[in-house]
XYZ file of C-alpha atoms in Angstrom:
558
model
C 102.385 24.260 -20.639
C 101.098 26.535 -17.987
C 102.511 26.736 -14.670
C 99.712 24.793 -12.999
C 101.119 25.298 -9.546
C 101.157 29.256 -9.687
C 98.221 30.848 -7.814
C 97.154 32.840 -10.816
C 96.797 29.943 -13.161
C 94.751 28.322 -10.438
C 92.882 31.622 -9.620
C 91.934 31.682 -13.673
C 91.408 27.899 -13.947
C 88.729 27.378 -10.351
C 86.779 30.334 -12.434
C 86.711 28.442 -15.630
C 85.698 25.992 -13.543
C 83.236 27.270 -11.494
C 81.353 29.354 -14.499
C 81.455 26.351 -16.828
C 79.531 24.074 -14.165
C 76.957 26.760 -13.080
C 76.586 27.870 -16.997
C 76.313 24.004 -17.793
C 73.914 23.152 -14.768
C 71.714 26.269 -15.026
C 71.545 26.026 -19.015
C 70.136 22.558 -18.278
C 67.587 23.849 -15.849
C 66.346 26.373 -17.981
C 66.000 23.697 -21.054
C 63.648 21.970 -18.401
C 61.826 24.959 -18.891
C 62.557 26.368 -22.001
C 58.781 26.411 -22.494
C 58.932 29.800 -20.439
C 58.775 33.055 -22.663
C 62.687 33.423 -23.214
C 63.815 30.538 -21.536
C 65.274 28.595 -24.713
C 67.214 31.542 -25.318
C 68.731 31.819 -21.574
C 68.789 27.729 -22.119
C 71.056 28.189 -25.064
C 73.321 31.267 -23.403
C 74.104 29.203 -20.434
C 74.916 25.786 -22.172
C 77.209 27.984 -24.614
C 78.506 30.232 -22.118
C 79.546 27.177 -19.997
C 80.710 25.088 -22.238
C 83.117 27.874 -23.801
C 83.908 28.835 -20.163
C 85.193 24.859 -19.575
C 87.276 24.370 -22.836
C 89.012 27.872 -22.196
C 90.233 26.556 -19.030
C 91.112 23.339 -21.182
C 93.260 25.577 -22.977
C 95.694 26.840 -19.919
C 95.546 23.253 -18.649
C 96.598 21.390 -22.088
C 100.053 19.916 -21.951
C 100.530 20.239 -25.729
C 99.458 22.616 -28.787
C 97.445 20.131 -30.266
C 94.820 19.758 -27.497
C 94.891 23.940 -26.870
C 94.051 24.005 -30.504
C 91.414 21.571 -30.573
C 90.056 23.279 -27.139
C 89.620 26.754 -29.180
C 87.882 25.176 -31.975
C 85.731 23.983 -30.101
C 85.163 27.316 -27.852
C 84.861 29.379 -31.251
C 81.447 28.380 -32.644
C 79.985 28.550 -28.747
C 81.016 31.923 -28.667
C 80.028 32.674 -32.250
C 76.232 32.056 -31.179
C 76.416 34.047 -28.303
C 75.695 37.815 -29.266
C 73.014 36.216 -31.593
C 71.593 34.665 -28.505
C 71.435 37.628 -26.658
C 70.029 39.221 -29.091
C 67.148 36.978 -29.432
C 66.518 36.916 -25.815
C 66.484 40.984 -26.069
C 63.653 41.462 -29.014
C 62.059 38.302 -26.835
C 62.176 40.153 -23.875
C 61.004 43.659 -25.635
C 58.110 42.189 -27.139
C 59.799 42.463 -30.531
C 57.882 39.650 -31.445
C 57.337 40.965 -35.151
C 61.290 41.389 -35.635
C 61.904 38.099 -34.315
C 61.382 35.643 -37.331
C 62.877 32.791 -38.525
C 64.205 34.596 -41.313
C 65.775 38.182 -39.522
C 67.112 35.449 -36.644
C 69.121 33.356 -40.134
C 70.189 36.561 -41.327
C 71.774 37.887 -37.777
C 73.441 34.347 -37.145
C 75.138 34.535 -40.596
C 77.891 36.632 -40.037
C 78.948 34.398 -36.793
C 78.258 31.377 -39.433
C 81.168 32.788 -41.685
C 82.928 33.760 -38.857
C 83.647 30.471 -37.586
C 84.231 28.768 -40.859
C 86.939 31.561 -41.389
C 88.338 31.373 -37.816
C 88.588 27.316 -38.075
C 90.751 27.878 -41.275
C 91.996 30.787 -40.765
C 95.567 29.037 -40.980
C 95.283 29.389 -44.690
C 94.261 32.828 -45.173
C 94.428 34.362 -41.883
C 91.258 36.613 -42.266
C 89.572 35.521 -38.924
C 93.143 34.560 -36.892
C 96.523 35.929 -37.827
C 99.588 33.603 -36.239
C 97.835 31.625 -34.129
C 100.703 30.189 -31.859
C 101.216 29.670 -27.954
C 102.478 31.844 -26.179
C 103.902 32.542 -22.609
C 102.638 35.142 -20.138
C 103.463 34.931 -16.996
C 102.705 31.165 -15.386
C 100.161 31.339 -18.414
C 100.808 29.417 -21.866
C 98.244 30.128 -24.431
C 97.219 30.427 -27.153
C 97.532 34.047 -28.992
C 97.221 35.597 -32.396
C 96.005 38.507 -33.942
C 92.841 39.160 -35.428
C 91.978 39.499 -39.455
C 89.942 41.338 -41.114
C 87.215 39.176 -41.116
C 87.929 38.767 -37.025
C 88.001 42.425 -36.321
C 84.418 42.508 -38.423
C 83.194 40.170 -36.526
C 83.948 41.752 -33.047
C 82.658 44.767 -34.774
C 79.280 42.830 -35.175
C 79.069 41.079 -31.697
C 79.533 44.421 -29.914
C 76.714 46.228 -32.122
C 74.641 43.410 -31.683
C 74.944 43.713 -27.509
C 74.475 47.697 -27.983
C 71.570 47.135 -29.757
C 69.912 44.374 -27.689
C 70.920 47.211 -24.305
C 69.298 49.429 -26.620
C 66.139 47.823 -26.663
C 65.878 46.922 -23.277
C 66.450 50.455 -22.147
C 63.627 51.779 -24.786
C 61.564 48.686 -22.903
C 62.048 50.867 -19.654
C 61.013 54.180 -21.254
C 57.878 52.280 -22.566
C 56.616 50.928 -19.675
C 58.007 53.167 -16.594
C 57.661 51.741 -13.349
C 56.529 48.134 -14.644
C 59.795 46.590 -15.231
C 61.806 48.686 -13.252
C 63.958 45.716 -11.619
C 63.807 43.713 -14.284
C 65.454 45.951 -17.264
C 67.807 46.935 -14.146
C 69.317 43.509 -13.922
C 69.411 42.708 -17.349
C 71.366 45.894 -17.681
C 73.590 45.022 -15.328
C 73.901 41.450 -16.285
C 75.104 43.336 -19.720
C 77.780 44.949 -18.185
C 80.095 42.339 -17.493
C 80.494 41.089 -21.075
C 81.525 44.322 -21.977
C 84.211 44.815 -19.215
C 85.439 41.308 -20.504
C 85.682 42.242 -23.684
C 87.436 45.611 -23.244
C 90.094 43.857 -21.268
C 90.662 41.268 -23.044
C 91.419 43.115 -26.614
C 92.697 46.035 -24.975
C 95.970 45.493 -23.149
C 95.020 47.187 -19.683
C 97.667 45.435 -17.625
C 99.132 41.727 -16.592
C 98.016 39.007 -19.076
C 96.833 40.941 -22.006
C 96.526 37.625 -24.061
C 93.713 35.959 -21.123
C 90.276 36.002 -22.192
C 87.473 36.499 -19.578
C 84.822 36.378 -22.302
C 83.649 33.209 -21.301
C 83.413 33.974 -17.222
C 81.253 36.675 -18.378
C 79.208 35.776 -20.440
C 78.433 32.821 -18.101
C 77.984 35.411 -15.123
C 75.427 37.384 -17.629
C 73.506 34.097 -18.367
C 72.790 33.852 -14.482
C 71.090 37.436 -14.646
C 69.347 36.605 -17.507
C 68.017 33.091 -15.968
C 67.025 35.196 -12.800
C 64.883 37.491 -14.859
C 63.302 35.053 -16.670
C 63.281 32.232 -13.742
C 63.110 34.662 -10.343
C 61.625 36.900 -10.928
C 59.146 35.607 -13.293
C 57.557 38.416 -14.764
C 59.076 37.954 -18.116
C 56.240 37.456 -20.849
C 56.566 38.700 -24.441
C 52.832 39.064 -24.928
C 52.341 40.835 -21.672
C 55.169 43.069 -22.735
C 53.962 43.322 -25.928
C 50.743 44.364 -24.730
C 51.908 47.171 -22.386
C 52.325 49.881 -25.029
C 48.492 49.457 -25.557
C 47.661 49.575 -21.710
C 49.529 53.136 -21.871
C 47.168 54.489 -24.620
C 44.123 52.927 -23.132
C 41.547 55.237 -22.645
C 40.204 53.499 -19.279
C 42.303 53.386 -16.214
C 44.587 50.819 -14.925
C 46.085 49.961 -11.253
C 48.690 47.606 -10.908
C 48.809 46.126 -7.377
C 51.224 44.279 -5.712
C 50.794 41.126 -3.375
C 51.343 43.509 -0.346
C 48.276 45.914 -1.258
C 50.509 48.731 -2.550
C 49.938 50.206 -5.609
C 52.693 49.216 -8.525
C 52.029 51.110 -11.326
C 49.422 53.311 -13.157
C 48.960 54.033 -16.726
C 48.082 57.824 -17.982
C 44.460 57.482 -17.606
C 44.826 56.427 -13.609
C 47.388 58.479 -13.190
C 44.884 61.614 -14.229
C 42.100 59.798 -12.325
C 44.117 59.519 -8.694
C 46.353 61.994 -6.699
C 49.899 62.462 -7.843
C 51.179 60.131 -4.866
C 49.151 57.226 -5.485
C 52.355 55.084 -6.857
C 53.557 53.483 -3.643
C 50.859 54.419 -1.672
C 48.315 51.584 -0.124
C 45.478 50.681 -2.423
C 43.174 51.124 0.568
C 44.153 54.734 1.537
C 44.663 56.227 -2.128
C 41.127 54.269 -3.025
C 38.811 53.069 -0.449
C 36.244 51.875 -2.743
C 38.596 50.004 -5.311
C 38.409 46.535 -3.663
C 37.258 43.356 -4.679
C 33.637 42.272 -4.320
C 32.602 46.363 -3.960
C 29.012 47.647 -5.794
C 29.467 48.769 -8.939
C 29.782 51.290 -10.698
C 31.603 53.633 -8.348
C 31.715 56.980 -8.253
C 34.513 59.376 -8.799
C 33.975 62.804 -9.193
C 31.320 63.165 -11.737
C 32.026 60.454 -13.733
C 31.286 56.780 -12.785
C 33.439 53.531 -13.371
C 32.516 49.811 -13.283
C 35.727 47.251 -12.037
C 37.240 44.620 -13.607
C 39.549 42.776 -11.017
C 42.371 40.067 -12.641
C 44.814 38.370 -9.965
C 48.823 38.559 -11.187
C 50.563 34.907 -11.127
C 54.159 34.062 -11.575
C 54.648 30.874 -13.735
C 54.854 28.889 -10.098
C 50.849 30.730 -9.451
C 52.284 32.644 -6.494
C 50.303 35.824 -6.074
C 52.053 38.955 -7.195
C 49.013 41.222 -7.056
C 45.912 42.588 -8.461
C 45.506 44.412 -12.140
C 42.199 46.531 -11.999
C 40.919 47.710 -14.855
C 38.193 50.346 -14.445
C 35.560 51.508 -17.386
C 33.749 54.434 -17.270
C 30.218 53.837 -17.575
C 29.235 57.223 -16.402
C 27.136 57.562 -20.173
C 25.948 54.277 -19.543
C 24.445 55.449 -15.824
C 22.984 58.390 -17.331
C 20.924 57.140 -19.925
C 20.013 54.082 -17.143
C 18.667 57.198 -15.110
C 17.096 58.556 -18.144
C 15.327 55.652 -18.542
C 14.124 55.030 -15.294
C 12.661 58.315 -15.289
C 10.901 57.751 -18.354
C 9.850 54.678 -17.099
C 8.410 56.378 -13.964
C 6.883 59.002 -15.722
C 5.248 56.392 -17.749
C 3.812 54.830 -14.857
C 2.552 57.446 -13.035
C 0.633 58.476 -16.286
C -0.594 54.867 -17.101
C -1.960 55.016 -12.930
C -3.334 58.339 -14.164
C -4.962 56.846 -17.157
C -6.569 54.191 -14.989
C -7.561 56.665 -12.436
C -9.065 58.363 -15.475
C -10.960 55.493 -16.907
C -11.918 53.962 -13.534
C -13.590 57.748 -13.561
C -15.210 57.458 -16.709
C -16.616 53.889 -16.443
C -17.652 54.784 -12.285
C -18.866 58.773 -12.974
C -20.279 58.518 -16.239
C -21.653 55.124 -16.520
C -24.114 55.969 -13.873
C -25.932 59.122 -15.194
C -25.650 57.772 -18.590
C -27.701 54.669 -17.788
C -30.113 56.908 -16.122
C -30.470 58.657 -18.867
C -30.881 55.950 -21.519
C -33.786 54.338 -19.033
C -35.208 57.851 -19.447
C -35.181 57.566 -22.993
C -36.398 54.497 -23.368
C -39.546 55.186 -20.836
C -40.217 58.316 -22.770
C -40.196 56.400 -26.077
C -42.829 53.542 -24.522
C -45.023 56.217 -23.148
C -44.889 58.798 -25.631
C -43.846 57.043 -28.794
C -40.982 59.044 -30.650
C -43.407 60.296 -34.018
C -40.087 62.792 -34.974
C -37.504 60.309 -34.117
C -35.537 62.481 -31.390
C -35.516 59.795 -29.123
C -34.219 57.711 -31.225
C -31.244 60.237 -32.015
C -30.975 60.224 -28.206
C -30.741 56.606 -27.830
C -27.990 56.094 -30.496
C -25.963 59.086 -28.540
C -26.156 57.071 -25.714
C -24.952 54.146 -27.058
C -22.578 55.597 -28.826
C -21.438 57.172 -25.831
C -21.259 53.891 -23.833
C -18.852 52.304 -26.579
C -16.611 54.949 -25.994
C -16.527 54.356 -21.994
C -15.541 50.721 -23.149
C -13.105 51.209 -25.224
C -11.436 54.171 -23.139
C -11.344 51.282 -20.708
C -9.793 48.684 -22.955
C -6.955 51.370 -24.156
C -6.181 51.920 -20.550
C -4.776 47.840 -20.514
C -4.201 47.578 -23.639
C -0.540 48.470 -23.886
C 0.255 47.346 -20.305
C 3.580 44.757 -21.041
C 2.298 40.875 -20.600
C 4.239 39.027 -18.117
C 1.554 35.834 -18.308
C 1.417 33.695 -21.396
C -0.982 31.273 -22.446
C -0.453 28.271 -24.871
C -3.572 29.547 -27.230
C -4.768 27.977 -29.975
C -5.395 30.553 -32.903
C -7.948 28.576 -34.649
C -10.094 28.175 -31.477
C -9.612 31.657 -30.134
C -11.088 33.064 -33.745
C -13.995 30.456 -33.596
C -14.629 31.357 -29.920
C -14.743 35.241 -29.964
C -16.193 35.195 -33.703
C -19.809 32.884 -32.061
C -19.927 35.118 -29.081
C -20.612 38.363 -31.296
C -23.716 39.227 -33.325
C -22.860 38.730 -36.562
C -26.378 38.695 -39.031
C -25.597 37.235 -41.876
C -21.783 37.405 -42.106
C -20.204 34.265 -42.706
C -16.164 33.313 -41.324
C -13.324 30.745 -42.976
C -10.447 30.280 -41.297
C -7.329 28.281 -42.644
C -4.544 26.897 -41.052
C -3.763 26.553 -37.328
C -1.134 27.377 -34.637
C -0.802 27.151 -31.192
C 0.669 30.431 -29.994
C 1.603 31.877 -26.718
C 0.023 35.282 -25.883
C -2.396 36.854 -23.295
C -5.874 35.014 -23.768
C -8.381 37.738 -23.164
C -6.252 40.420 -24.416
C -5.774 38.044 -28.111
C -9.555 38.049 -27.761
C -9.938 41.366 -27.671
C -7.582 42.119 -30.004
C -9.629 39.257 -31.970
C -12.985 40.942 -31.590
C -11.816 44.665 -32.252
C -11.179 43.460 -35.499
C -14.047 40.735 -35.940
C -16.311 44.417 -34.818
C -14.190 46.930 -37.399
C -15.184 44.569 -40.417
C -18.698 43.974 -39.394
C -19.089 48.086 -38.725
C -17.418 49.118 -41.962
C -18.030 46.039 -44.526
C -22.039 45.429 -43.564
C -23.592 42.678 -42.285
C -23.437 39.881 -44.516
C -19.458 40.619 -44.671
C -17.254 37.419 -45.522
C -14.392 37.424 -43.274
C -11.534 35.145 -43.846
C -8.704 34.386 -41.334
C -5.478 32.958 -42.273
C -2.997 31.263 -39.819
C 0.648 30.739 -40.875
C 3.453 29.733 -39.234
C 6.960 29.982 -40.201
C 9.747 28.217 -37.971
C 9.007 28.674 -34.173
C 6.882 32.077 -35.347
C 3.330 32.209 -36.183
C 1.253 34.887 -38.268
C -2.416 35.562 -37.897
C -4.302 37.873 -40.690
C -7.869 38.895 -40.315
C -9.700 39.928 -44.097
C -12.931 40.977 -45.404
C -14.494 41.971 -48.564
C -15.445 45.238 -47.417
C -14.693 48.733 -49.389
C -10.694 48.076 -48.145
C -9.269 51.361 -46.806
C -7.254 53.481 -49.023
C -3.375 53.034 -49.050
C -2.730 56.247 -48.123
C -4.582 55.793 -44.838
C -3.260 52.748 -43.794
C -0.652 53.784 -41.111
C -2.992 55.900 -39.632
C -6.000 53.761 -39.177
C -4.557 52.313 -35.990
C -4.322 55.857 -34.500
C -6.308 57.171 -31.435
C -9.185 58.787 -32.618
C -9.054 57.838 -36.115
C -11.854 56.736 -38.288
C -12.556 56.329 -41.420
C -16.363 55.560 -40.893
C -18.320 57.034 -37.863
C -16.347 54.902 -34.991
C -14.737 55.983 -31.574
C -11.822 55.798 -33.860
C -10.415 53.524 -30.439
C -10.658 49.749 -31.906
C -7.859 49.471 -34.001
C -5.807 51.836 -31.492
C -6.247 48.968 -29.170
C -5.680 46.643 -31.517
C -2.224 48.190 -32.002
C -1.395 48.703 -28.146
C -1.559 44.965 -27.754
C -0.043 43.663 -30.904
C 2.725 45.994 -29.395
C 2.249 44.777 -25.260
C 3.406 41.046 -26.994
C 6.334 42.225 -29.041
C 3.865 41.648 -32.472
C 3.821 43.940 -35.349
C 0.675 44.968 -37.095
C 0.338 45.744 -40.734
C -2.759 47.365 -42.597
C -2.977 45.891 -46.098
C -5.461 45.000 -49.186
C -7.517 41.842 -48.783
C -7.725 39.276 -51.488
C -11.162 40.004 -51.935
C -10.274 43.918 -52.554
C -11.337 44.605 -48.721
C -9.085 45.570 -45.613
C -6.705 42.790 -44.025
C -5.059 43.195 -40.785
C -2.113 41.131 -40.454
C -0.207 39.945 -36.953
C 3.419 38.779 -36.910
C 5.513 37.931 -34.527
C 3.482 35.205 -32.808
C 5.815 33.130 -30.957
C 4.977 29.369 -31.269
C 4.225 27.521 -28.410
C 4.252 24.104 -29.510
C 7.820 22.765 -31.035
């Protein structure tokens, strides 16, 4: 039995102690919140680390071989579990999250599974223990033995497993720079101590070569891993996981802290602001980069719209600003582009006006005068070689051209007003208002649209005029009305000659006509199917004539 009264076995036993209630007391903390990225792993180190740190200090107090056997039995599966552990919290930590399944996890608790089997019957074979026995050092009695082959594996295996999970946490630094700084640092350091442990306690570096500090330190390493996860609460697999992509982002992004100073930048910042900016207040380095600012900004030549997201710890304290900024400078260009197109379009649609309030004003007035001057002549004179007549149909011919210069000058102008219309009595309306002789109209089917009523009139009418001009007088003119879900479709048809399929698309042209016309009718016809979002199709009539069909008519009734 160990000398219990001997300052060294008290020294050894108040750490046991002390480690195995803060291990056993934090570990039950972090189960509380094992919800936390890592935190059933840190849960898990603690409880083990504690509970292995108590029953070694069981050990050194047990009064017989029995109980200090019992008392490493139970300390050997606790430590078993504990490089595993760490290495679970490391690829957690890392962002791993692809290397951390259920099955790799099995596969890298096995060997510590077989360890432990071996090492509680190890008095049989002596693969994991060799001559277990107690033995006196000092004021100490404990247990000692040697280690088997299976044992020395095993240590083997628990130190590769901490180098590699130190591994990964350093590689976590040289991914993400500046980010984690503090946080790889005391994991790091948090590392170090179960590594001292272990050196002194298999390598005989002085007084009580048999003691094992394993346990202390791997209790004291739990307490810099719970800080990390717990403190300093920045520990989140996804958002670790997700840094590598922030670095190869093509936009730039500022990481602020709570205090205004700028945290960390990735590549495409870093190229954007001066070398210093890391550090550096958010205001000076960037005057415009604050929240609520117009956007986009300007930097340089290139221009950037802001996305601001706040930074919360799992308690949603404030920890700073993330501002991502995406450059919109194509964007703003073709914006400008098309503002200046849409100037330029204005200006010549006020020029067009200007032009046809000319036309209607300028030549409106001498060409009345001269039809009255015609007509007079013809009353007084009589026309016996028809040249007045000629006249007369020059001048009228004339004065359908000032109209429909006029029309095309509003035609195409965009409809903000709608009107709940119906189709069947805008057809009937326009259709008794012209002089149609002996033509004849049907109309099927109904709809109640919404468009621009006089400008669906005179896109009505137009057409109503083109088959009365080019199909004769006693024309038959059918109009169909369809309607298909919350669209409607109007088609206009005669009997007429029909125009030829190769001139189809090019009937609706400016200036093009296939019989004698201004060749402006159909243009308009076009400009305001167009104005109201419509399309306008040229086809072949049932009757073999022409058929001008409207889609796109938005219903107005449900």
């Amino acid at each position: 039995m160990s000398d219990l009264s001997a300052l060294p076995v008290q020294a050894y036993l108040t750490a046991c102690l002390l480690a195995g209630v803060i291990g056993l007391w934090l570990g039950r903390v972090a189960w509380r919140e094992r919800d936390e990225p890592g935190g059933l792993e840190v849960a898990l180190y603690l409880l083990s680390g504690g509970g292995a740190s108590l029953l070694y200090g069981l050990q050194i107090a047990a009064s017989g071989e029995l109980a200090m056997r019992v008392a490493l039995s139970l300390a050997t599966p606790l430590l078993g579990a504990l490089p595993v552990l760490w290495m679970a919290f490391a690829l957690a930590f890392t962002g791993r999250e692809r290397w951390r399944t259920e099955n790799r996890i099995v596969a890298l608790a096995t060997p510590a599974f077989v360890w432990v089997l071996l090492a509680w019957s190890s008095g049989t074979h002596g693969l994991a223990r060799r001559s277990v026995a107690p033995v006196a050092d000092g004021p100490f009695t404990l247990l000692g033995y040697g280690l088997g082959p299976a044992g020395g594996a095993f240590v083997l295996f628990a130190y590769a497993l901490c180098l590699a999970g130190a591994s990964l946490v350093v590689d976590l630094y040289d991914r993400t720079g500046n980010r984690y700084r503090l946080q790889t640092f005391v994991v790091l350091l948090g590392t170090l101590f179960p590594f001292l442990a272990g050196a002194v306690t298999f390598v005989d570096v002085g007084s009580y070569g048999d003691l094992s500090w394993l346990p202390t330190a791997f209790v004291i390493h739990g307490v810099f891993l719970y800080g990390t996860v717990f403190w300093l609460g920045t520990l989140d697999a996804a958002v670790v996981a997700r840094d590598t992509a922030v670095e190869v982002m093509q936009d730039p992004v500022i990481v602020s802290g709570s205090d205004g100073r700028i945290r960390d930048l990735n590549p495409a910042a870093e190229s954007l602001l001066p070398p210093d900016a890391v550090g550096s207040s958010l205001s000076d380095v960037f005057l415009r980069l604050e929240s609520g600012v117009e956007h986009p900004i300007a930097i340089g030549d290139r221009e950037f719209d802001i996305q601001e997201n706040p930074i919360t710890d799992p308690r949603g304290t404030d920890r700073g600003h993330v501002f991502l900024l995406r450059d919109v400078t194509a964007r703003e260009r073709r914006q400008a582009e098309l503002e200046r197109r849409e100037a330029e379009l204005e200006r010549q649609n006020e020029r067009l006006e200007e032009f046809a309030g000319v036309v209607s004003h300028d030549l409106r007035n001498p060409l009345a005068a001269a039809s009255a001057a015609v007509e007079l002549a013809r009353q007084r004179d009589g026309d016996p070689d028809g040249a007045l007549e000629r006249a007369a149909n020059a001048h009228e011919r004339m004065d359908d051209m000032i109209e429909g210069l006029l029309a095309l000058a509003t035609a195409g102008e965009t409809v903000d007003d709608l009107d709940r219309v119906s189709l069947d009595g805008t057809v009937r309306r326009v259709w008794s208002r012209l002089e149609t002789a002996d033509a004849t109209l049907t109309v099927e089917g109904d709809a109640t649209a919404l468009a621009d009523r006089d400008r669906l009139e005179q896109l009505t009418s137009n057409l109503f005029r083109n088959a009365i001009e080019h199909a004769g007088e006693d024309v038959a003119v059918t109009v169909a009305i369809t309607r298909g879900g919350d669209r409607a479709a109007l088609s206009i048809g005669d009997d007429g000659p029909g125009i030829p399929a190769e001139e189809r698309e090019r009937v609706t042209e400016r200036g093009v006509s296939l019989g004698g016309g201004t060749g402006l009718g159909l243009a308009i016809v076009g400009d305001i199917a167009e104005a109201h979002g419509w399309t306008l199709s040229v086809a072949e009539s049932d009757a073999g004539g022409a058929r001008f069909v409207i889609e796109g008519m938005e219903v107005a009734d449900p």
